[in-house]
């Protein structure tokens, strides 16, 4: 794996983890869900809302791109 691929993986993992922990807290506090439904719901919401990062080899070299539900189009990070 290249340096940008590792960076993309780490960024995606961090974003998902932050959303998962936050959503787990909110689901547990504000809904009547119990048991395994709380982490399952937080997982699904975190997966949908987390931005997607990908390293792509182009003619100009390797670049890092991000796609997110709340941002229109694909943004170049590096």
mmCIF file of C-alpha atoms in Angstrom:
data_model
loop_
_atom_site.group_PDB
_atom_site.id
_atom_site.type_symbol
_atom_site.label_atom_id
_atom_site.label_comp_id
_atom_site.label_asym_id
_atom_site.label_seq_id
_atom_site.Cartn_x
_atom_site.Cartn_y
_atom_site.Cartn_z
ATOM 1 C CA UNK A 1 0.000 0.000 0.000
ATOM 2 C CA UNK A 2 1.206 3.456 -0.818
ATOM 3 C CA UNK A 3 1.400 6.360 1.602
ATOM 4 C CA UNK A 4 -1.786 8.003 0.246
ATOM 5 C CA UNK A 5 -3.724 4.732 0.381
ATOM 6 C CA UNK A 6 -2.832 4.385 4.057
ATOM 7 C CA UNK A 7 -3.810 8.010 4.652
ATOM 8 C CA UNK A 8 -7.166 7.429 2.918
ATOM 9 C CA UNK A 9 -7.813 4.340 5.046
ATOM 10 C CA UNK A 10 -6.924 6.128 8.290
ATOM 11 C CA UNK A 11 -9.063 9.181 7.445
ATOM 12 C CA UNK A 12 -12.023 6.985 6.576
ATOM 13 C CA UNK A 13 -11.602 4.979 9.786
ATOM 14 C CA UNK A 14 -11.377 8.109 11.956
ATOM 15 C CA UNK A 15 -14.451 9.703 10.353
ATOM 16 C CA UNK A 16 -16.469 6.512 10.738
ATOM 17 C CA UNK A 17 -15.362 6.035 14.359
ATOM 18 C CA UNK A 18 -16.363 9.580 15.321
ATOM 19 C CA UNK A 19 -19.769 9.205 13.698
ATOM 20 C CA UNK A 20 -20.290 5.721 15.162
ATOM 21 C CA UNK A 21 -19.539 6.778 18.739
ATOM 22 C CA UNK A 22 -21.651 9.918 18.427
ATOM 23 C CA UNK A 23 -24.587 8.103 16.863
ATOM 24 C CA UNK A 24 -24.394 5.285 19.401
ATOM 25 C CA UNK A 25 -24.688 7.809 22.205
ATOM 26 C CA UNK A 26 -27.593 9.620 20.514
ATOM 27 C CA UNK A 27 -29.474 6.428 19.636
ATOM 28 C CA UNK A 28 -29.047 5.052 23.145
ATOM 29 C CA UNK A 29 -30.171 8.280 24.803
ATOM 30 C CA UNK A 30 -33.034 9.403 22.554
ATOM 31 C CA UNK A 31 -34.646 6.203 21.246
ATOM 32 C CA UNK A 32 -36.238 3.170 22.851
ATOM 33 C CA UNK A 33 -33.866 0.738 21.134
ATOM 34 C CA UNK A 34 -32.078 -1.805 23.324
ATOM 35 C CA UNK A 35 -29.600 -4.641 22.960
ATOM 36 C CA UNK A 36 -27.740 -5.125 19.695
ATOM 37 C CA UNK A 37 -30.061 -2.686 17.882
ATOM 38 C CA UNK A 38 -28.200 0.318 19.319
ATOM 39 C CA UNK A 39 -24.763 -0.476 17.798
ATOM 40 C CA UNK A 40 -26.368 -1.859 14.632
ATOM 41 C CA UNK A 41 -28.273 1.381 14.060
ATOM 42 C CA UNK A 42 -25.172 3.468 14.843
ATOM 43 C CA UNK A 43 -23.153 1.338 12.406
ATOM 44 C CA UNK A 44 -25.654 1.834 9.582
ATOM 45 C CA UNK A 45 -25.920 5.591 10.120
ATOM 46 C CA UNK A 46 -22.133 5.932 10.448
ATOM 47 C CA UNK A 47 -21.570 3.974 7.247
ATOM 48 C CA UNK A 48 -24.014 6.129 5.284
ATOM 49 C CA UNK A 49 -22.897 9.510 6.649
ATOM 50 C CA UNK A 50 -19.107 9.004 6.738
ATOM 51 C CA UNK A 51 -17.113 10.534 3.878
ATOM 52 C CA UNK A 52 -15.383 8.145 1.475
ATOM 53 C CA UNK A 53 -11.668 8.657 0.768
ATOM 54 C CA UNK A 54 -9.736 7.073 -2.107
ATOM 55 C CA UNK A 55 -6.194 7.335 -3.469
ATOM 56 C CA UNK A 56 -6.084 7.281 -7.285
ATOM 57 C CA UNK A 57 -3.126 7.150 -9.651
ATOM 58 C CA UNK A 58 -3.465 9.845 -12.328
ATOM 59 C CA UNK A 59 -1.178 11.174 -15.036
ATOM 60 C CA UNK A 60 0.060 13.817 -12.566
ATOM 61 C CA UNK A 61 0.850 11.202 -9.897
ATOM 62 C CA UNK A 62 -1.155 9.754 -7.055
ATOM 63 C CA UNK A 63 -3.933 11.940 -5.617
ATOM 64 C CA UNK A 64 -6.352 11.690 -2.712
ATOM 65 C CA UNK A 65 -10.064 12.260 -3.351
ATOM 66 C CA UNK A 66 -13.082 12.544 -1.053
ATOM 67 C CA UNK A 67 -16.772 11.990 -1.715
ATOM 68 C CA UNK A 68 -19.347 12.915 0.888
ATOM 69 C CA UNK A 69 -23.113 13.016 1.051
ATOM 70 C CA UNK A 70 -23.123 16.681 2.153
ATOM 71 C CA UNK A 71 -20.624 17.954 -0.450
ATOM 72 C CA UNK A 72 -21.564 18.127 -4.110
ATOM 73 C CA UNK A 73 -19.229 16.189 -6.375
ATOM 74 C CA UNK A 74 -15.813 14.711 -5.669
ATOM 75 C CA UNK A 75 -13.202 16.904 -3.990
ATOM 76 C CA UNK A 76 -9.448 16.544 -4.410
ATOM 77 C CA UNK A 77 -7.701 16.547 -1.042
ATOM 78 C CA UNK A 78 -4.048 16.143 -2.004
#
